[in-house]
Short mmCIF file of C-alpha atoms in Angstrom, two decimals:
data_model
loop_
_atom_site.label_atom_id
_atom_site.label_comp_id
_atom_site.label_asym_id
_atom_site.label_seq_id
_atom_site.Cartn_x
_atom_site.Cartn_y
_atom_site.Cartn_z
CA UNK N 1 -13.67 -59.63 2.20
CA UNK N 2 -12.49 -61.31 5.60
CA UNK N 3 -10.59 -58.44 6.02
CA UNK N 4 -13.23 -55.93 5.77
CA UNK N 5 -15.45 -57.82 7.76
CA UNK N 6 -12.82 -57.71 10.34
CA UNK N 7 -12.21 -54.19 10.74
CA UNK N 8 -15.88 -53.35 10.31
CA UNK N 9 -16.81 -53.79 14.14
CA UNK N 10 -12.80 -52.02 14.96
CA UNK N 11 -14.41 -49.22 12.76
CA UNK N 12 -17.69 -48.93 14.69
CA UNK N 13 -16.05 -48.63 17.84
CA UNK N 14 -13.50 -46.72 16.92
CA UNK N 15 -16.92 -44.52 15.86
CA UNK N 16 -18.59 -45.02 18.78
CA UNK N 17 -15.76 -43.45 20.78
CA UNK N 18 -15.45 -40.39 18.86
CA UNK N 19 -19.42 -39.38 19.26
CA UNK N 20 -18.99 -40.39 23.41
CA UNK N 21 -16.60 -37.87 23.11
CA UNK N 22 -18.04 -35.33 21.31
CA UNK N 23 -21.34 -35.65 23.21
CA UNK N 24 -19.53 -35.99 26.32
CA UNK N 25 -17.82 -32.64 25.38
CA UNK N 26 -21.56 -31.12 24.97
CA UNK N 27 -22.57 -32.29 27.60
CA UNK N 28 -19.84 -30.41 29.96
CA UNK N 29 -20.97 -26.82 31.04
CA UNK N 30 -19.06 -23.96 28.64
CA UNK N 31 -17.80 -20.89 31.14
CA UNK N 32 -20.41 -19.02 29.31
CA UNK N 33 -23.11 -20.94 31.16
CA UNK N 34 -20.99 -20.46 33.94
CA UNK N 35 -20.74 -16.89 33.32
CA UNK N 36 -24.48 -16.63 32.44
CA UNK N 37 -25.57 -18.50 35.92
CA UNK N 38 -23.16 -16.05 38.35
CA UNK N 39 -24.58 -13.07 36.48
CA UNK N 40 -28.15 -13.87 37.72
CA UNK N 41 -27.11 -13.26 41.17
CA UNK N 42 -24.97 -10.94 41.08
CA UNK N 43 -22.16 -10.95 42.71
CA UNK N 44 -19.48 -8.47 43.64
CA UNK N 45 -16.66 -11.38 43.13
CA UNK N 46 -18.16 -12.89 40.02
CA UNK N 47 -14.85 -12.39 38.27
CA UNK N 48 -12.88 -14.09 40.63
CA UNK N 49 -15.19 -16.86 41.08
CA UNK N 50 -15.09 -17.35 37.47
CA UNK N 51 -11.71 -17.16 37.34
CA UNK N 52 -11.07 -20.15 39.38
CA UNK N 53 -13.68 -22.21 37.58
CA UNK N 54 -11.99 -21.29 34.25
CA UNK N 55 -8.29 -22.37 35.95
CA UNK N 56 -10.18 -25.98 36.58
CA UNK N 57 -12.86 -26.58 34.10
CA UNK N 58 -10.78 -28.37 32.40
CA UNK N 59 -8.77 -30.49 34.52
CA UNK N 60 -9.75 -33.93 35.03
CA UNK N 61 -12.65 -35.33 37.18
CA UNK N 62 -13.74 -31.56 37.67
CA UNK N 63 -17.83 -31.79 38.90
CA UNK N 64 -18.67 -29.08 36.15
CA UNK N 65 -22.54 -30.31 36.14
CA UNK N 66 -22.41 -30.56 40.01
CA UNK N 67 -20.91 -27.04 40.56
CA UNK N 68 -23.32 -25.40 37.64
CA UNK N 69 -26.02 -27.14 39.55
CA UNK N 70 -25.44 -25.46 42.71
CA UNK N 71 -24.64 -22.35 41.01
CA UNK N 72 -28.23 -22.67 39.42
CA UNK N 73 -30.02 -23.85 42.50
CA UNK N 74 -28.11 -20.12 44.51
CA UNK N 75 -29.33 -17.89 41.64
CA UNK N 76 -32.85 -19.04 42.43
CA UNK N 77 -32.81 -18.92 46.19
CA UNK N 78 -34.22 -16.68 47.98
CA UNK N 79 -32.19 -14.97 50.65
CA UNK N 80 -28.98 -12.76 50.95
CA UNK N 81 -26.91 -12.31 48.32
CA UNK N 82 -24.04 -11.86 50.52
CA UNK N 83 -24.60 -15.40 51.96
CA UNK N 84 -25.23 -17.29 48.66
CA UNK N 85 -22.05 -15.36 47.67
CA UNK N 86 -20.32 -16.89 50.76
CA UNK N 87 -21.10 -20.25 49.78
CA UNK N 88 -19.36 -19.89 46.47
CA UNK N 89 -16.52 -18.01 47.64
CA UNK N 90 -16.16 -21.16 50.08
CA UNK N 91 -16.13 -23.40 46.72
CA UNK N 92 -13.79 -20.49 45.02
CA UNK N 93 -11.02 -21.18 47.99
CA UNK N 94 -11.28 -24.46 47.80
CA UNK N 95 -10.33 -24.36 44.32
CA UNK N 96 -7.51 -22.15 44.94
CA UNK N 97 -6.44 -24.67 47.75
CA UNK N 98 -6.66 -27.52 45.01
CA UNK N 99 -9.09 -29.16 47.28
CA UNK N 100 -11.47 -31.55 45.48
CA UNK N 101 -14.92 -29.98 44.97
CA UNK N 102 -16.41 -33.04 45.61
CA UNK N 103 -17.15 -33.33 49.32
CA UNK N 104 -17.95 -29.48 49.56
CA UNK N 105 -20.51 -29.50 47.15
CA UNK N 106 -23.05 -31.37 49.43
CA UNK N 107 -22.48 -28.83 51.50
CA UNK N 108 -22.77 -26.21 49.56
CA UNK N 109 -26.54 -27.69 48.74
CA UNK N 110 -26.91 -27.82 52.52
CA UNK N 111 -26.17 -24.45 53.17
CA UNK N 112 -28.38 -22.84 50.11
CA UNK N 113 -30.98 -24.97 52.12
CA UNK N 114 -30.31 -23.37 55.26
CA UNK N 115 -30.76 -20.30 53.72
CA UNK N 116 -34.18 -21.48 51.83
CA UNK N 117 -35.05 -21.51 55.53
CA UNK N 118 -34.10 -17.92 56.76
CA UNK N 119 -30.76 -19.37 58.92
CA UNK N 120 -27.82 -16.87 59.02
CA UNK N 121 -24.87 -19.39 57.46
CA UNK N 122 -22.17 -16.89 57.13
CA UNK N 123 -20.49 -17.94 60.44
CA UNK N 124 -20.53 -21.53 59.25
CA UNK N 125 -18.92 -20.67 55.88
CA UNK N 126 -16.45 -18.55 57.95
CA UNK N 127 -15.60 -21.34 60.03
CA UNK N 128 -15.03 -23.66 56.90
CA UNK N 129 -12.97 -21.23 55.51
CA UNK N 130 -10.59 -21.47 58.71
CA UNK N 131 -10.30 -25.04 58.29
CA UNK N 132 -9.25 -24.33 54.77
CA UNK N 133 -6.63 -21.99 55.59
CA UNK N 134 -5.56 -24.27 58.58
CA UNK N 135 -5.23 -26.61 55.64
CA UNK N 136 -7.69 -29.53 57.14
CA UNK N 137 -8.55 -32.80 55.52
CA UNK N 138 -12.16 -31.80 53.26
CA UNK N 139 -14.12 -34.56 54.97
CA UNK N 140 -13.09 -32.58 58.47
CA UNK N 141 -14.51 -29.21 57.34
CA UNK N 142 -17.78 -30.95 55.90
CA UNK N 143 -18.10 -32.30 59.07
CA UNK N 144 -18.09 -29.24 60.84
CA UNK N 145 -20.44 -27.29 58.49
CA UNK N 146 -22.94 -30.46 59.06
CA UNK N 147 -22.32 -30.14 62.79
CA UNK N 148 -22.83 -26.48 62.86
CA UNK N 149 -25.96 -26.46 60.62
CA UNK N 150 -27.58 -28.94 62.88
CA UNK N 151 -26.93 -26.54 66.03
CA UNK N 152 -27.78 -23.70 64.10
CA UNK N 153 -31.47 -25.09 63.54
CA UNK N 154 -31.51 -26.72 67.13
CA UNK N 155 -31.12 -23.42 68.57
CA UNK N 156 -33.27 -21.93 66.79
CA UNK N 157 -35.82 -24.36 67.64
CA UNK N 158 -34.71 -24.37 71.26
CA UNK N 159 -35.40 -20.36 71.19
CA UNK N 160 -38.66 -20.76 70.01
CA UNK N 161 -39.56 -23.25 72.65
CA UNK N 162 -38.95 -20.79 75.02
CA UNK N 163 -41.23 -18.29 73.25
CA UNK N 164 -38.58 -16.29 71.47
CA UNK N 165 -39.59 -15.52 68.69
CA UNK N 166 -37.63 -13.74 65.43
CA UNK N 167 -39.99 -10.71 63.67
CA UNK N 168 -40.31 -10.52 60.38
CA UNK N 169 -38.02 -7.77 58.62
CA UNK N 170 -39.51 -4.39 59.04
CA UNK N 171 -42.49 -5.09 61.81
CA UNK N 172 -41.78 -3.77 65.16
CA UNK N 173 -41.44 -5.62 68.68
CA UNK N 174 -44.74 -6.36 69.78
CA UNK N 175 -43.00 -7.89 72.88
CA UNK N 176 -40.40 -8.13 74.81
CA UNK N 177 -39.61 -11.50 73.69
CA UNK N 178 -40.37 -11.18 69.97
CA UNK N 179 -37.49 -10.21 68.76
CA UNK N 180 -36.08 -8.16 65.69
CA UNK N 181 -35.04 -10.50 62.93
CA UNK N 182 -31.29 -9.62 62.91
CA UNK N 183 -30.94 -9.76 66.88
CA UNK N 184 -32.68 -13.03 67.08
CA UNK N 185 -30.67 -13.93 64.36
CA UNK N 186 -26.57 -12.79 65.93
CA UNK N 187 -27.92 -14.80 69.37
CA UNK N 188 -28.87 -17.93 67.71
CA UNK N 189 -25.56 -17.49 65.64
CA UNK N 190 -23.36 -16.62 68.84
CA UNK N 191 -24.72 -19.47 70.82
CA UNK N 192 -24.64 -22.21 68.31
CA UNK N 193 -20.60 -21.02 67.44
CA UNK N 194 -20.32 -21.38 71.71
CA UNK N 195 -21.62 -24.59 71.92
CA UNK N 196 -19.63 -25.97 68.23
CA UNK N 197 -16.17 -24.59 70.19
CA UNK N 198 -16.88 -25.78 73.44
CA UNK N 199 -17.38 -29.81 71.07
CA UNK N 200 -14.62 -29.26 68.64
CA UNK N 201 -11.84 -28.12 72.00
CA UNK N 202 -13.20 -31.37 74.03
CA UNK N 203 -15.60 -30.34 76.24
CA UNK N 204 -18.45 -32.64 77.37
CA UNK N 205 -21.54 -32.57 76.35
CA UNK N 206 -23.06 -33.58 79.30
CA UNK N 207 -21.87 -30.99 81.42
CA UNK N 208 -24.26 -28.48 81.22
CA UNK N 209 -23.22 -26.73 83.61
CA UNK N 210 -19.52 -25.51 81.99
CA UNK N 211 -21.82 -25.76 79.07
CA UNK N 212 -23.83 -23.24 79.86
CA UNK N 213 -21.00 -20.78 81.63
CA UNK N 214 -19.47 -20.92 78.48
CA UNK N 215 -22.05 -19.74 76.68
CA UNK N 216 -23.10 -16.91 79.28
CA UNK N 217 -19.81 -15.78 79.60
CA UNK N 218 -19.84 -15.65 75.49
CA UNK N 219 -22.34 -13.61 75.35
CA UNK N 220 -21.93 -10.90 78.14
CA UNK N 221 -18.38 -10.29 76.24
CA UNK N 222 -19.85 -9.66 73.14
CA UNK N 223 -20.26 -5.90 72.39
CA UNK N 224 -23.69 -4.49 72.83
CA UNK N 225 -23.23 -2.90 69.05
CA UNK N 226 -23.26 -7.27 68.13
CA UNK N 227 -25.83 -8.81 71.01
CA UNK N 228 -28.09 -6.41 73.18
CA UNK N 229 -27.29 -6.67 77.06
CA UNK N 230 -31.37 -7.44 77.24
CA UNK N 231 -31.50 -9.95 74.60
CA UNK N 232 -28.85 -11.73 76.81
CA UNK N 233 -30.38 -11.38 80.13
CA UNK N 234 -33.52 -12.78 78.23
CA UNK N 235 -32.22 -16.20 76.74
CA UNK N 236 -29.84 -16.98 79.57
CA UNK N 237 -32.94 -16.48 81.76
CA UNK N 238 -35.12 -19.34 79.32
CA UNK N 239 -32.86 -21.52 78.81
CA UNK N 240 -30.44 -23.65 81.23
CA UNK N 241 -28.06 -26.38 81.06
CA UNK N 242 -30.24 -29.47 80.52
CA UNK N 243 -30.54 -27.90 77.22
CA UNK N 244 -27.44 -26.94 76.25
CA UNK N 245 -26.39 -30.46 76.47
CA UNK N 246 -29.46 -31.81 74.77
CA UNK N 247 -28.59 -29.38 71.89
CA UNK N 248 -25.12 -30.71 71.76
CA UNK N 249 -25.56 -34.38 72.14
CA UNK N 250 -28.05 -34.28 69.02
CA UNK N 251 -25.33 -32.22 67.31
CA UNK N 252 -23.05 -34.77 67.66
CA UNK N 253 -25.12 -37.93 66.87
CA UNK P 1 -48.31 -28.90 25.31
CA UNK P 2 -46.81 -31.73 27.69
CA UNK P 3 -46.37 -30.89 31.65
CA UNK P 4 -42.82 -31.34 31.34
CA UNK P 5 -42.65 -29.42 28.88
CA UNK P 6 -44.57 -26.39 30.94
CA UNK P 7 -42.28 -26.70 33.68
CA UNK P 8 -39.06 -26.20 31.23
CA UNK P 9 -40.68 -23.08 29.92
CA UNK P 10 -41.60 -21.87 33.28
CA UNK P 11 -38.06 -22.62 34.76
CA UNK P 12 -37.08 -20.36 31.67
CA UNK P 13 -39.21 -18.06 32.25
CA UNK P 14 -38.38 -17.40 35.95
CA UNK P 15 -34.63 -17.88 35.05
CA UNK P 16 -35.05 -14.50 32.86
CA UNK P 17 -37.14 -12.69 35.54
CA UNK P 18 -34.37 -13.14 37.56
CA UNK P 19 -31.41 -11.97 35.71
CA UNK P 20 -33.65 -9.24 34.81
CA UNK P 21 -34.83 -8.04 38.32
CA UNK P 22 -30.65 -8.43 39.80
CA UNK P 23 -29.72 -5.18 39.15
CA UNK P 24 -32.91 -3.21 40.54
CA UNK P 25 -32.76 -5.81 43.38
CA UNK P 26 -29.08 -4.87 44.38
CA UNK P 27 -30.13 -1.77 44.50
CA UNK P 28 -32.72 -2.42 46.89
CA UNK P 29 -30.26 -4.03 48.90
CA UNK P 30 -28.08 -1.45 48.56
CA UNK P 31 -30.99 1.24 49.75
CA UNK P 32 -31.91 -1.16 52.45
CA UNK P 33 -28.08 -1.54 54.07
CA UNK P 34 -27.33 2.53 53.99
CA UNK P 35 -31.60 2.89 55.70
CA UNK P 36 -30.44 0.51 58.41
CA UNK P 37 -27.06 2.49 58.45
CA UNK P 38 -25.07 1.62 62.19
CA UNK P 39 -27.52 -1.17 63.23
CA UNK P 40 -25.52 -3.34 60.58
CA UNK P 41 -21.98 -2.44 62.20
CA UNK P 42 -19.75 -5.76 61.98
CA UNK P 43 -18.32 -6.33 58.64
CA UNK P 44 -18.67 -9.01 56.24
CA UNK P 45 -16.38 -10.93 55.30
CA UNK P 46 -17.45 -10.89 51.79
CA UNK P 47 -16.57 -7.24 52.04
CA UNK P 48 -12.84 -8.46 52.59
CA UNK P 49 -13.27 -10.47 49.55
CA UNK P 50 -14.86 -7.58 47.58
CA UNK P 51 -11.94 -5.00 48.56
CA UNK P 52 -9.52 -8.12 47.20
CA UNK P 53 -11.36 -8.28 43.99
CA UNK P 54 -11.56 -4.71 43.34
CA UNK P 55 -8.25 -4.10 44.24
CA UNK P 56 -6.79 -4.67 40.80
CA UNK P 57 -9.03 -1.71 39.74
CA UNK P 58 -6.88 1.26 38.12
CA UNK P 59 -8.73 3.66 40.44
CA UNK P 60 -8.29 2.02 43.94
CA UNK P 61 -4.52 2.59 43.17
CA UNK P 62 -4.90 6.14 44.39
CA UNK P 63 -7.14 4.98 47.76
CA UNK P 64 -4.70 2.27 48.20
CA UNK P 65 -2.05 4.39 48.18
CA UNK P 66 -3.67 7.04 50.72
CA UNK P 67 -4.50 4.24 53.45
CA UNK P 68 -1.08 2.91 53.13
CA UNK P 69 0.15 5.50 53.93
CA UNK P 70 -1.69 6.32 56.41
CA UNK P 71 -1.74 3.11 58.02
CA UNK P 72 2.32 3.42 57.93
CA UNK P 73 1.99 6.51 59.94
CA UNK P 74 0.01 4.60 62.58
CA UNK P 75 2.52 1.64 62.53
CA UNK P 76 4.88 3.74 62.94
CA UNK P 77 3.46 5.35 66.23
CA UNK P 78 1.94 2.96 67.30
CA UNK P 79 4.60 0.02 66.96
CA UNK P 80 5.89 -1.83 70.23
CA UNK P 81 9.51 -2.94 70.11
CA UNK P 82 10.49 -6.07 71.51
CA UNK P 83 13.65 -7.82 71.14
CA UNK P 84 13.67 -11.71 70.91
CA UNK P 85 15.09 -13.38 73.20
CA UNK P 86 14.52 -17.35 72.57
CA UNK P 87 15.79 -20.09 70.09
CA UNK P 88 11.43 -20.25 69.07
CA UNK P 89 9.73 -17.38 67.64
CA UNK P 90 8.47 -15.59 70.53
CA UNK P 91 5.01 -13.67 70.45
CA UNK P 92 4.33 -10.12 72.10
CA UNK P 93 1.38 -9.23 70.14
CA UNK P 94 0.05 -6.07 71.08
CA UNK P 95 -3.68 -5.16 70.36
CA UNK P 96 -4.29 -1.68 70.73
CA UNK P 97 -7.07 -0.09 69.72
CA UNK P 98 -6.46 3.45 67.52
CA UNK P 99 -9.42 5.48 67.40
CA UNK P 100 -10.17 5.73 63.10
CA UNK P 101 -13.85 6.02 63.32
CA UNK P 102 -16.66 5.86 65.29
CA UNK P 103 -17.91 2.73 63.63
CA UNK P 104 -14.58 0.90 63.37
CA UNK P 105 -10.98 0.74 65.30
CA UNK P 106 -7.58 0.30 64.02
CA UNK P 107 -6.85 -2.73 65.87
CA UNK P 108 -3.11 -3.26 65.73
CA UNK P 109 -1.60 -6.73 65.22
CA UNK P 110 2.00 -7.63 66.37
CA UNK P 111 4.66 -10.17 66.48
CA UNK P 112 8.29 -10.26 67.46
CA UNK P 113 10.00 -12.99 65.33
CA UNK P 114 13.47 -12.04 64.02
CA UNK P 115 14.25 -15.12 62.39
CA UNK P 116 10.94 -14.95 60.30
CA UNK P 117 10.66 -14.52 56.38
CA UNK P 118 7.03 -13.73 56.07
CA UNK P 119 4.48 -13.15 58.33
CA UNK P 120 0.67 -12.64 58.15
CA UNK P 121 -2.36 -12.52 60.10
CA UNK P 122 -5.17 -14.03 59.32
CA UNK P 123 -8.91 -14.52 60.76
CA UNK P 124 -12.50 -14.05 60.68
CA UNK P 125 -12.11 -10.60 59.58
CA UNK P 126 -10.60 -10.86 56.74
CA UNK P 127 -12.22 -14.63 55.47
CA UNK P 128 -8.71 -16.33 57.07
CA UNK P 129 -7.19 -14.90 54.02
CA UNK P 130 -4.00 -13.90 54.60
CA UNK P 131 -2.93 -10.05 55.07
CA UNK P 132 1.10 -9.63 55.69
CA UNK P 133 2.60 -7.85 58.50
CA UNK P 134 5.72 -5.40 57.86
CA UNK P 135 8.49 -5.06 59.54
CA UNK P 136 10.04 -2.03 57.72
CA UNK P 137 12.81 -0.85 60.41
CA UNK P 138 13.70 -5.02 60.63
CA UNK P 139 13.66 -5.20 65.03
CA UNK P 140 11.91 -8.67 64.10
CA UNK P 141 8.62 -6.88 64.91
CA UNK P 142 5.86 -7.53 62.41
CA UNK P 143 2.56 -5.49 62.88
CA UNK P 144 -0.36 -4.60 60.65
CA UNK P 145 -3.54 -2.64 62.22
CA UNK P 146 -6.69 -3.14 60.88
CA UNK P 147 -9.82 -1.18 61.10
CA UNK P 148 -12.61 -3.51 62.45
CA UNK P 149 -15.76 -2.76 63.94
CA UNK P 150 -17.11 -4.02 67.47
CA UNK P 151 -17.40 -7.73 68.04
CA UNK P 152 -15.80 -10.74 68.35
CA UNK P 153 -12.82 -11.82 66.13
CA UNK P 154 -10.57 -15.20 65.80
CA UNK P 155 -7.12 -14.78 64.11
CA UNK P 156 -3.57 -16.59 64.12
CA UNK P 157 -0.36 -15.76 62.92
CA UNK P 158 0.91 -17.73 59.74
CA UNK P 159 4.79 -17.42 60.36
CA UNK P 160 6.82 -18.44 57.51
CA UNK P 161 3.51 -20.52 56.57
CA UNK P 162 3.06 -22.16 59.97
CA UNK P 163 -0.13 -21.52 61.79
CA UNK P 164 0.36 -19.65 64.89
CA UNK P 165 -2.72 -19.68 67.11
CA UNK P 166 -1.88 -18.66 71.07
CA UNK P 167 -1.55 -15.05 71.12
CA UNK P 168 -0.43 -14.67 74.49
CA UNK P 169 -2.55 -11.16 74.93
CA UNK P 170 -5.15 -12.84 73.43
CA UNK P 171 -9.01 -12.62 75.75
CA UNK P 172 -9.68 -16.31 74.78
CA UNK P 173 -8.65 -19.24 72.60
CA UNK P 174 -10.42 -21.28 70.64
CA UNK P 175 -9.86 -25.00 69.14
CA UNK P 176 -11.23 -25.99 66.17
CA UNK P 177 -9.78 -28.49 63.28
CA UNK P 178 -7.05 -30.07 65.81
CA UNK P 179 -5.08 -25.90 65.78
CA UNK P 180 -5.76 -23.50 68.00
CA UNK P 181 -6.83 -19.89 67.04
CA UNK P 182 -7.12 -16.26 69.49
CA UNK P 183 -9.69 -14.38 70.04
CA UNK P 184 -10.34 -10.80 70.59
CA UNK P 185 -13.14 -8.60 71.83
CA UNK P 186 -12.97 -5.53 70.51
CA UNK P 187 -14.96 -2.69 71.40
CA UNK P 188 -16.99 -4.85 74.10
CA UNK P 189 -16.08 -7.00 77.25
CA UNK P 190 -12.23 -7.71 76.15
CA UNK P 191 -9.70 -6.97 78.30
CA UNK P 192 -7.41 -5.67 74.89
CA UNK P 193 -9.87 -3.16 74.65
#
């Protein structure tokens, strides 16, 4: 009787266990769901993205729940599908880099908000996707895709301070100054990646002046199939150095 | 019927929508992209990815196959043979543009490095995934050309898998990550082209 009151509690945890594990096994996503959320998209590299979540879903500490989250939260966004499928390919290399998911995962949510707000985040992913290859430390690249996202918006804003404005898809230019969508867009993409160089190689952000060169010169190289000569002449004519650095000081704080 | 319960059936609800509408929405996107035709001219980078994921397609065998060979032609005219001369792999890239379309250029990449294994480029172009150079006639001159559309690229050279990021012919460099990476203008203000 002592003896079966003794392994009576052993028993119940020994019972206990087994259902954590059973509902913790529930609990993690199946590839199907997976396979399910990617399909809603869709996506030209959906095997290959679910490819490298089947080579990991089962290893240890992998944020199943996190990624299916995101996943979810891209499938439901609206914007490009070519930019929510950047995102993921972003999480897809590092997976095949056996990078942890964890620190890129905020950013992913950061970057499906960016484009919840109409901001062109392929040169961002791009640029994380270099620091992969270049095989950088995660917390690095998240930096830089936080850094970069805060320029992006800042020159955005900066733009429309000076009464640039970005059309909506399909309406004409009423003026001179109201620009197409996708040309205010590659300017405001062009001179945020000037001004997140000119940081990340060492320049100072309180010289406006090279600032501001830099970001000319940028420009006026770039092919007029990529960034109009007039769309140029336009936002180097708004905007001066002052700005540039006030841009890239609040990028950097 | 509890409001928690109404937002899990509307959540549902749009969920299906969705997965329903993707297909006439890609083509929509699809119809939108060849209406806009040349004022979309750089390329994605997802379209890099794309081409590696349907690469393992039985039918892009035959296409593969065609611009191989065709791009071995064009290596083959269009290679630049330098002899090594240092202990260090020394770099005489060459970038010149071969006329392939009017939308897009065969940009040729190059590196002289005897001693070298493997070599690659990678960059923007191609989502820094790496794409090997050959060096079929084995001078120690590795080149690939690519076929890339006006604007503004970043590349290095991964030579036997260390990053290589000073092109000497390159029309700027760039430092990001603590490494430095080239950049080319192509089709625009570059002096390469």
């Amino acid at each position: 009787m002592n003896r079966r009151t003794k392994r009576l509690p052993a028993a119940g945890i020994v019972l206990v266990a087994l259902l954590a594990a059973v509902v913790g096994a529930i609990a993690e996503v199946p590839l199907d769901e997976f396979d399910r959320a990617l399909r809603a998209m869709p996506l030209e590299t959906h095997d290959r993205i679910l490819a490298a979540i089947d080579a990991h879903l089962s290893s240890p500490g992998f944020p199943a729940d996190e990624l299916y989250a995101l996943i979810e939260r891209l499938a439901t966004t609206v914007g490009p599908t070519a930019e929510k499928e950047a995102i993921l390919l972003m999480l897809m290399r590092a997976l095949e880099s056996e990078l942890s998911l964890d620190g890129f995962l905020p950013a992913g949510h950061d970057l499906a908000g960016a484009i919840e707000e109409g901001l062109s985040i392929e040169g961002i992913v791009l640029e994380a996707l270099k620091g992969i290859a270049q095989r950088s430390p995660t917390a690095v690249i998240v930096a830089g895709i936080t850094r970069r996202l805060t320029l992006l918006r800042d020159v955005r804003d900066l733009l429309f301070s000076r009464e640039i404005f970005r059309t909506s898809i399909g309406s004409t230019q009423a003026a001179p100054t109201a620009l197409p969508a996708a040309r205010f867009d590659e300017l405001v993409v062009q001179i945020a990646d000037a001004i997140s160089d000119y940081l990340e190689g060492g320049g100072s952000p309180f010289d406006g002046a090279a600032l501001y060169e830099l970001v000319a010169v940028r420009l006026r190289r770039l092919p007029e199939a990529v960034v109009r000569p007039e769309d140029v002449d336009l936002v180097l004519d708004r905007i001066g150095p002052p700005d540039l650095t006030s841009v890239a000081l609040n990028a950097l704080s | 019927m509890r409001p928690d319960e109404i937002d899990g059936v509307l959540r549902d609800a749009l969920q299906h929508e969705v997965a329903e509408a993707a297909p006439r929405l890609a083509e929509l996107e699809e119809r939108i992209v060849t209406e806009l035709g040349d004022r979309l001219p750089r390329p994605r980078f997802v379209d890099w990815v794309r081409s590696l994921a349907a690469s393992t397609r039985p039918g892009r065998v035959g296409q593969l196959a065609v611009l191989g060979a065709t791009a071995a032609i064009f290596l083959v005219v269009g290679m630049s043979i330098t002899q090594d001369r240092l202990d260090g792999p020394t770099l005489t890239p060459t970038f010149a543009p071969m006329a392939a379309s009017r939308a897009s250029q065969g940009v040729q990449f190059s590196v002289s490095v005897p001693s070298a294994e493997r070599v690659a480029v990678v960059g923007d172009f191609n989502a820094w995934e790496e794409m090997p150079l050959s060096d079929e006639d084995g001078d120690g001159t590795w080149t690939a050309s690519i076929p890339l559309s006006p604007g503004r690229y970043e590349y290095a050279f991964v030579i036997d898998g260390r990053w290589w990021g000073q092109d000497p012919s390159a029309d700027e460099y760039v430092r990001t990550f603590g490494q430095y990476s080239s950049v080319r203008y192509v089709g625009g203000g570059g002096d390469g082209v």
